[in-house]
mmCIF file of C-alpha atoms in Angstrom:
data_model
loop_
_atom_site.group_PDB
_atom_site.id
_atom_site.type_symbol
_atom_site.label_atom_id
_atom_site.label_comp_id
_atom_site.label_asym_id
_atom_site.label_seq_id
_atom_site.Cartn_x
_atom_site.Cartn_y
_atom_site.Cartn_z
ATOM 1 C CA UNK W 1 39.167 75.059 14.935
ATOM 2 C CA UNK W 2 36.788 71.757 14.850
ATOM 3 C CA UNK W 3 38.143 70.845 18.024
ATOM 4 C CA UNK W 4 37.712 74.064 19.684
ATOM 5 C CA UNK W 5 34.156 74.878 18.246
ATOM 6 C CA UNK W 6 33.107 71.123 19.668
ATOM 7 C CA UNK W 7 34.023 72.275 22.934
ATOM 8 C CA UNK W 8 32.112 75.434 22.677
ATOM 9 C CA UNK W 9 28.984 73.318 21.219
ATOM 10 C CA UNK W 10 29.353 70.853 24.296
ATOM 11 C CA UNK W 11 29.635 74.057 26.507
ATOM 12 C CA UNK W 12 26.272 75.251 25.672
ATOM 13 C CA UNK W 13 24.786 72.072 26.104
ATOM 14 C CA UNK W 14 25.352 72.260 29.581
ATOM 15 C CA UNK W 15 26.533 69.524 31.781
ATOM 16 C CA UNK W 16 23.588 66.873 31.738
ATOM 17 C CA UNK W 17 24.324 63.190 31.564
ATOM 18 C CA UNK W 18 21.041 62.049 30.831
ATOM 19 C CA UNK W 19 20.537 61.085 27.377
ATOM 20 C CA UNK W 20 16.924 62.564 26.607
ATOM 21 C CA UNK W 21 18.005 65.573 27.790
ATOM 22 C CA UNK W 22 21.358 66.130 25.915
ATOM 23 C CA UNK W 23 18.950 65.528 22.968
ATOM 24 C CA UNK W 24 16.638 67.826 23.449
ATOM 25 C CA UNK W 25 19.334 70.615 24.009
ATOM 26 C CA UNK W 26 20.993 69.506 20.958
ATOM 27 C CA UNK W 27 18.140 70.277 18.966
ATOM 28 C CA UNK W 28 17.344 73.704 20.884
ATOM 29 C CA UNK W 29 20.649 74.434 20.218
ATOM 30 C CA UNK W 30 20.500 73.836 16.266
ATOM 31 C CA UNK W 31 17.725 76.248 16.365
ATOM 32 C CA UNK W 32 19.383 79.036 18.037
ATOM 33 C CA UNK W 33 23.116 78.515 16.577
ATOM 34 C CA UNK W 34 22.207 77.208 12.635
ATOM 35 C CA UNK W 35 19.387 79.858 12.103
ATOM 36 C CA UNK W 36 16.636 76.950 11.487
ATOM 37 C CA UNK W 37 13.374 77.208 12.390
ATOM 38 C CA UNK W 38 13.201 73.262 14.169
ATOM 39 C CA UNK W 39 14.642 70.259 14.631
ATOM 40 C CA UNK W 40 13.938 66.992 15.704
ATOM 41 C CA UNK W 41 15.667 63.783 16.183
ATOM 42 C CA UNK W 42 14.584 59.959 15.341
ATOM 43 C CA UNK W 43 15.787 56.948 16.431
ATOM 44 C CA UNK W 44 15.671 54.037 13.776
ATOM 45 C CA UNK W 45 16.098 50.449 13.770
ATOM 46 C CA UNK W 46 14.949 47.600 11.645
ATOM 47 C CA UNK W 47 11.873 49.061 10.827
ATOM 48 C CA UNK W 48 12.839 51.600 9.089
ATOM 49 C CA UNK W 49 12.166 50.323 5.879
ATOM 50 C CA UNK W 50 8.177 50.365 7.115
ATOM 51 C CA UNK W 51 8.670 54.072 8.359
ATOM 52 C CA UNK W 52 9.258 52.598 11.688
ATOM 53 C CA UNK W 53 11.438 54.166 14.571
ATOM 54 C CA UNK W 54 11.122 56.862 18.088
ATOM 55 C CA UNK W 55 11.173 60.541 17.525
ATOM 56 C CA UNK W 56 13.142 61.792 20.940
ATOM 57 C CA UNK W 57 12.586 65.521 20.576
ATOM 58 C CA UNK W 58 11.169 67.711 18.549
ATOM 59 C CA UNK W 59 11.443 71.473 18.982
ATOM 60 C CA UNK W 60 8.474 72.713 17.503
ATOM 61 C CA UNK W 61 4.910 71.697 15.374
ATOM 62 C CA UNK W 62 6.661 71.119 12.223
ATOM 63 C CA UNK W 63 8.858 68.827 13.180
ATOM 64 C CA UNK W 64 6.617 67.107 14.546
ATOM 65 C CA UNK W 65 4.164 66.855 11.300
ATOM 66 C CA UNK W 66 7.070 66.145 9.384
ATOM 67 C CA UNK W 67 7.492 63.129 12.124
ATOM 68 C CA UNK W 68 3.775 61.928 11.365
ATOM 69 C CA UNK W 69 4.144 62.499 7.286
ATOM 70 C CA UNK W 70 7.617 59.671 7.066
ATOM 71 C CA UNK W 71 5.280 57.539 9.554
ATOM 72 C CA UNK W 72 2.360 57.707 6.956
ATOM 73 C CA UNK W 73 4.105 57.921 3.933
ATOM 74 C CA UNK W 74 7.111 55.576 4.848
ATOM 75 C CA UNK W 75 9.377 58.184 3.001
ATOM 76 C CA UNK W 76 11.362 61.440 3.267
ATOM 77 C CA UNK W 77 14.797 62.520 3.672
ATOM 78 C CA UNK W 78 15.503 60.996 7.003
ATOM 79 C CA UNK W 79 14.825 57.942 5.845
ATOM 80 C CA UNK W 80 17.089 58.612 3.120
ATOM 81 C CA UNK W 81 19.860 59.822 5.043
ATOM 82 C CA UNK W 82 19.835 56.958 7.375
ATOM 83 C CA UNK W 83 19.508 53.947 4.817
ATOM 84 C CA UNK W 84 22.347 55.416 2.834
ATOM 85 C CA UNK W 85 24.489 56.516 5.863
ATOM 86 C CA UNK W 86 25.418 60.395 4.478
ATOM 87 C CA UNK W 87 23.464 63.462 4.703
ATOM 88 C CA UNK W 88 20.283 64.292 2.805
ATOM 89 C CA UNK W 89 20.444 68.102 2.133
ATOM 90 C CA UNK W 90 17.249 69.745 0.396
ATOM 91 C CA UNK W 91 17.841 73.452 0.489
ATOM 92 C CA UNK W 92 14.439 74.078 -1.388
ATOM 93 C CA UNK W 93 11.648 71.177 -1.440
ATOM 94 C CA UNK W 94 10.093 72.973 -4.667
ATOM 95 C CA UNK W 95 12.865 71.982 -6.950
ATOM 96 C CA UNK W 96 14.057 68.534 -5.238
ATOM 97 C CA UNK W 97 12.248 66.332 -4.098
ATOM 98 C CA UNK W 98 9.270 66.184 -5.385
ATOM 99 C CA UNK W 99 10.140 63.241 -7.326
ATOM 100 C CA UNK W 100 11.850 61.316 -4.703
ATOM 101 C CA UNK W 101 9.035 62.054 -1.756
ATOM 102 C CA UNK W 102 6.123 62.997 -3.209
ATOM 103 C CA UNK W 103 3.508 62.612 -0.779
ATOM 104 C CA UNK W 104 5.754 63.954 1.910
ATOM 105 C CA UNK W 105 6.878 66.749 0.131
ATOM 106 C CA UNK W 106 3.269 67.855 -1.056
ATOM 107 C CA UNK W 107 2.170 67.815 2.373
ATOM 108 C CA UNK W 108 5.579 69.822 3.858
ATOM 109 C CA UNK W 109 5.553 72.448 1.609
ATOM 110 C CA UNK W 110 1.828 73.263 2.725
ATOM 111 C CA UNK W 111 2.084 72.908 5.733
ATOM 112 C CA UNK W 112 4.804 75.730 5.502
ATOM 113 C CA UNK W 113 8.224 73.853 5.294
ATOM 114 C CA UNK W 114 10.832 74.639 2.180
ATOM 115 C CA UNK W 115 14.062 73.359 3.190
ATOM 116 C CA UNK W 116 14.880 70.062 5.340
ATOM 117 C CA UNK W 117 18.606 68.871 5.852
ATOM 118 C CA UNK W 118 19.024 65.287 7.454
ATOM 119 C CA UNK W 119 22.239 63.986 9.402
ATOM 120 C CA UNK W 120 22.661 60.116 10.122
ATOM 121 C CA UNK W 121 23.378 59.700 13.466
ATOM 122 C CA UNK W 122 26.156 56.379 13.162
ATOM 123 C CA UNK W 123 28.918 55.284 15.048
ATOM 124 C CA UNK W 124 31.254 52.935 12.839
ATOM 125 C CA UNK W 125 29.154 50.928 11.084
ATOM 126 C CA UNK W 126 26.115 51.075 13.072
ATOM 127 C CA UNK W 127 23.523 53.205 12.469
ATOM 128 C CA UNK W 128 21.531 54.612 15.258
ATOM 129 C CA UNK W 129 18.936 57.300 13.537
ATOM 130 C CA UNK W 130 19.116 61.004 12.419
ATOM 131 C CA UNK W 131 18.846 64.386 13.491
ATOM 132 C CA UNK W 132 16.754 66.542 11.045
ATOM 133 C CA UNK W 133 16.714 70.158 10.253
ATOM 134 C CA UNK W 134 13.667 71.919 8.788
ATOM 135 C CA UNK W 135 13.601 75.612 7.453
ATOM 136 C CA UNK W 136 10.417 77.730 6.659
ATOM 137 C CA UNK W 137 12.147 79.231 4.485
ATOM 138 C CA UNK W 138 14.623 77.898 1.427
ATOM 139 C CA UNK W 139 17.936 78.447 1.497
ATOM 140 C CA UNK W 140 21.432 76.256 1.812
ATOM 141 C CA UNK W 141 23.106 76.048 5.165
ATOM 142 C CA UNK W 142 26.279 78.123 5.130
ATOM 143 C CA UNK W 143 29.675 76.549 5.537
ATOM 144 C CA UNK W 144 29.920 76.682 9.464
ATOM 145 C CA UNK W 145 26.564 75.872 9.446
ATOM 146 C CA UNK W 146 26.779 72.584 7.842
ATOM 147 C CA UNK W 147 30.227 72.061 9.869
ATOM 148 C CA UNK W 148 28.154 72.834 13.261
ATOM 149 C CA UNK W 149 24.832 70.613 12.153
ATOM 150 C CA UNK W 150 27.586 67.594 11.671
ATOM 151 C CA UNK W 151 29.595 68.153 15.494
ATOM 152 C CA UNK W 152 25.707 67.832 16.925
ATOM 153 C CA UNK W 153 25.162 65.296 15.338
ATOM 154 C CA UNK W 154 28.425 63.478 16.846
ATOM 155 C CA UNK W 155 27.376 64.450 19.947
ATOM 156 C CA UNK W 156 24.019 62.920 19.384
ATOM 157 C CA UNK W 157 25.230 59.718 17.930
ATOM 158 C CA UNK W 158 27.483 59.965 21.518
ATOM 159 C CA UNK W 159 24.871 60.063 23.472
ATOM 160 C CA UNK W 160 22.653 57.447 22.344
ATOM 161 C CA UNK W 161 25.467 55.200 21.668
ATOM 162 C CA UNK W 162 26.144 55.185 25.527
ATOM 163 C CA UNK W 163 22.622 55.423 26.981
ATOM 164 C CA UNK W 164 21.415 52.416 25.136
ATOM 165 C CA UNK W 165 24.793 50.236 25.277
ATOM 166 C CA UNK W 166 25.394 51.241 29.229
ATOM 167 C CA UNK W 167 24.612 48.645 32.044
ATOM 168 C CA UNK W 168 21.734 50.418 33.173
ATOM 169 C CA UNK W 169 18.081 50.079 31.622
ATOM 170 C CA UNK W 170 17.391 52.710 28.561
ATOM 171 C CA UNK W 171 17.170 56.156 29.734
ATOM 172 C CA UNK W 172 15.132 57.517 26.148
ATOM 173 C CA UNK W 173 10.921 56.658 27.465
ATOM 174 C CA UNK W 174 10.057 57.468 24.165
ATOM 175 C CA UNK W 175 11.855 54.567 22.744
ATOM 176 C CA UNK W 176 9.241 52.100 24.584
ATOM 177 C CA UNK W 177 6.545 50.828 22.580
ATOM 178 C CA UNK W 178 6.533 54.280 20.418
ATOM 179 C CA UNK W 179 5.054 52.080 17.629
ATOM 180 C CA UNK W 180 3.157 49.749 20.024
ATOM 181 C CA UNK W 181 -0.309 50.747 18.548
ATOM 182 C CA UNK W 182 0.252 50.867 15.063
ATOM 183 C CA UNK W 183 1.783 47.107 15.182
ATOM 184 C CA UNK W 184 -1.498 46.452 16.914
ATOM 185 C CA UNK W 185 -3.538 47.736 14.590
ATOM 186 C CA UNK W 186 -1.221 46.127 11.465
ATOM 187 C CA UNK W 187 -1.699 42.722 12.934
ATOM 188 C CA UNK W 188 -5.619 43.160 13.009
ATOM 189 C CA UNK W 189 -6.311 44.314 9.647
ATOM 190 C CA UNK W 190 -4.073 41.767 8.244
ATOM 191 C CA UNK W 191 -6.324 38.968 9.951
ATOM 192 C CA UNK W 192 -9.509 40.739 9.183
ATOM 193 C CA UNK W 193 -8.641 41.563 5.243
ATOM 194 C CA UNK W 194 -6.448 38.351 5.263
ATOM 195 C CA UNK W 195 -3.459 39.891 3.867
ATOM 196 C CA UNK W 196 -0.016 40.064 4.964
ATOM 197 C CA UNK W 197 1.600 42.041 7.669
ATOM 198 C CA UNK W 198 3.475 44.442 4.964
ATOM 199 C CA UNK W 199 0.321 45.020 3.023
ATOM 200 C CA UNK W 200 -1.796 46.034 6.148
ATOM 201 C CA UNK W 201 0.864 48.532 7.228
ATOM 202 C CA UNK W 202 0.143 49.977 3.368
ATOM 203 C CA UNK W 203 -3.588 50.312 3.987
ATOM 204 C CA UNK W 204 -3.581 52.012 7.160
ATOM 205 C CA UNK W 205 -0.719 54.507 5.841
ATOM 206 C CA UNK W 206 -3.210 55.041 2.834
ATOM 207 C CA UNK W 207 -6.065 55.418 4.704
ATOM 208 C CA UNK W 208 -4.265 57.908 6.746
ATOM 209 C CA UNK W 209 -2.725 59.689 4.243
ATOM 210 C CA UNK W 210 -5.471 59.937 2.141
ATOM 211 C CA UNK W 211 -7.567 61.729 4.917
ATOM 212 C CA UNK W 212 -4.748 63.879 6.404
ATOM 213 C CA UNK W 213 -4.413 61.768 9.699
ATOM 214 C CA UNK W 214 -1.890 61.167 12.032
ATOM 215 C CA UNK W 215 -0.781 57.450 11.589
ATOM 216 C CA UNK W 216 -1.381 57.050 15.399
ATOM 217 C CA UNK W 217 -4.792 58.020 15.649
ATOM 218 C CA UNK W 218 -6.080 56.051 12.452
ATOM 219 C CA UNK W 219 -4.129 52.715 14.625
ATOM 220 C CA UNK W 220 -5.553 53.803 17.711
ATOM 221 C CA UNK W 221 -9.390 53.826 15.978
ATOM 222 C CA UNK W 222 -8.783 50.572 14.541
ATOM 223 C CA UNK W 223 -7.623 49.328 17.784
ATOM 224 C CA UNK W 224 -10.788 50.520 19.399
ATOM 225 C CA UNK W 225 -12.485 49.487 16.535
ATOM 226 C CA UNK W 226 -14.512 53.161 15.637
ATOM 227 C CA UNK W 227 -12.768 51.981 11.959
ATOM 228 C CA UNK W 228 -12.529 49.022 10.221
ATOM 229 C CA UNK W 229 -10.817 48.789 6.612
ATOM 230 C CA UNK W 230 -11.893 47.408 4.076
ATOM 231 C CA UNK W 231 -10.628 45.918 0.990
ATOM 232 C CA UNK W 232 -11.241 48.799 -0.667
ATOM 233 C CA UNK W 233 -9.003 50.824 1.057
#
């Protein structure tokens, strides 16, 4: 039965070869075939411990302010799922999770999302990001649901597995420089507060946090500098 419903997954994601592509049907086709309202998926690395990483695809707005709140707050169940290589499953954000992601799960639940499930995307022992589910609604993921959301995400790991170990060049443009701006901006307020790199990183999140900003356009005004922090930020 796994075998065959693989095939029929792989059917429906038509016959692409190109890797951005496959991942962007893989997440339409979580919407449409595990009743969620979006899904995204993020590729991580060694920054991940400094909410660091490329977000491929995203199929809707949520997923892509649920993108911006782990960038700010450095936190979340994608993060989660990937540093402890097994799925993070929050079928209502009201009763768990408020203690482990507070600051992203204050600002999900407003913003009108009650149930995220995260997948780590891994092949062997190498981890390679995840692909994240978000409902507007709470509520588990049924049995062939959760058996479905785990054969994408094989064929996700797949596909970025070969794209960025083939002998071409990468194939994913989001991967290049997708945090090129905030390390910019990290490396100038640690020279202008004199603090370290790790620290910085912490003030711009707050700063962004604090006013409801994307992470990107809080580095991109330092970088221009319209803002300047300072120590009492």
């Amino acid at each position: 039965m796994g075998a065959q419903r693989r095939e029929h997954l792989r059917a429906r994601l038509g016959g692409s070869h190109d890797a951005a592509e496959v991942l962007g049907a893989i997440c339409d086709l979580c919407v449409t075939e595990l009743a969620v309202t979006g899904a995204r998926i993020r590729v991580l690395g060694p920054t991940t411990v400094d909410g660091g990483g490329a977000t491929i695809h995203t199929t809707d707005a949520l997923g892509a302010l649920l993108d911006d709140l782990v960038t700010t707050t450095g936190a979340g169940p994608c993060l989660d799922a990937y540093a402890l290589a097994r799925p993070v499953l929050v079928p209502d954000l009201n009763v768990d999770g408020g203690a482990r992601w507070p600051g992203f799960v204050q600002e999900a639940l407003a913003a009108g999302v009650f149930a995220v499930f995260s997948f780590p995307l891994q092949f062997g022992g190498v981890r390679l990001g995840v692909l994240e589910l978000h409902r507007a609604a709470a509520g588990s993921l049924t049995t062939v649901q959760l058996t479905d959301a785990f054969l994408l995400a094989d064929v996700a790991t797949d596909a970025i597995f070969h794209d960025s170990h083939g002998l071409g060049p990468m194939t994913l443009p989001e991967l290049a420089d997708i945090q090129a701006e905030v390390h910019q901006a990290t490396g100038m307020v640690a020279v202008d507060l004199r603090v370290g790199l790790a620290e910085a990183l912490l003030r711009i999140r707050g700063h962004a946090f604090a006013r409801r900003l994307p992470l990107a356009q809080v580095a991109k005004d330092i970088i221009e500098r319209r803002l300047r922090l300072d120590n009492g930020e």
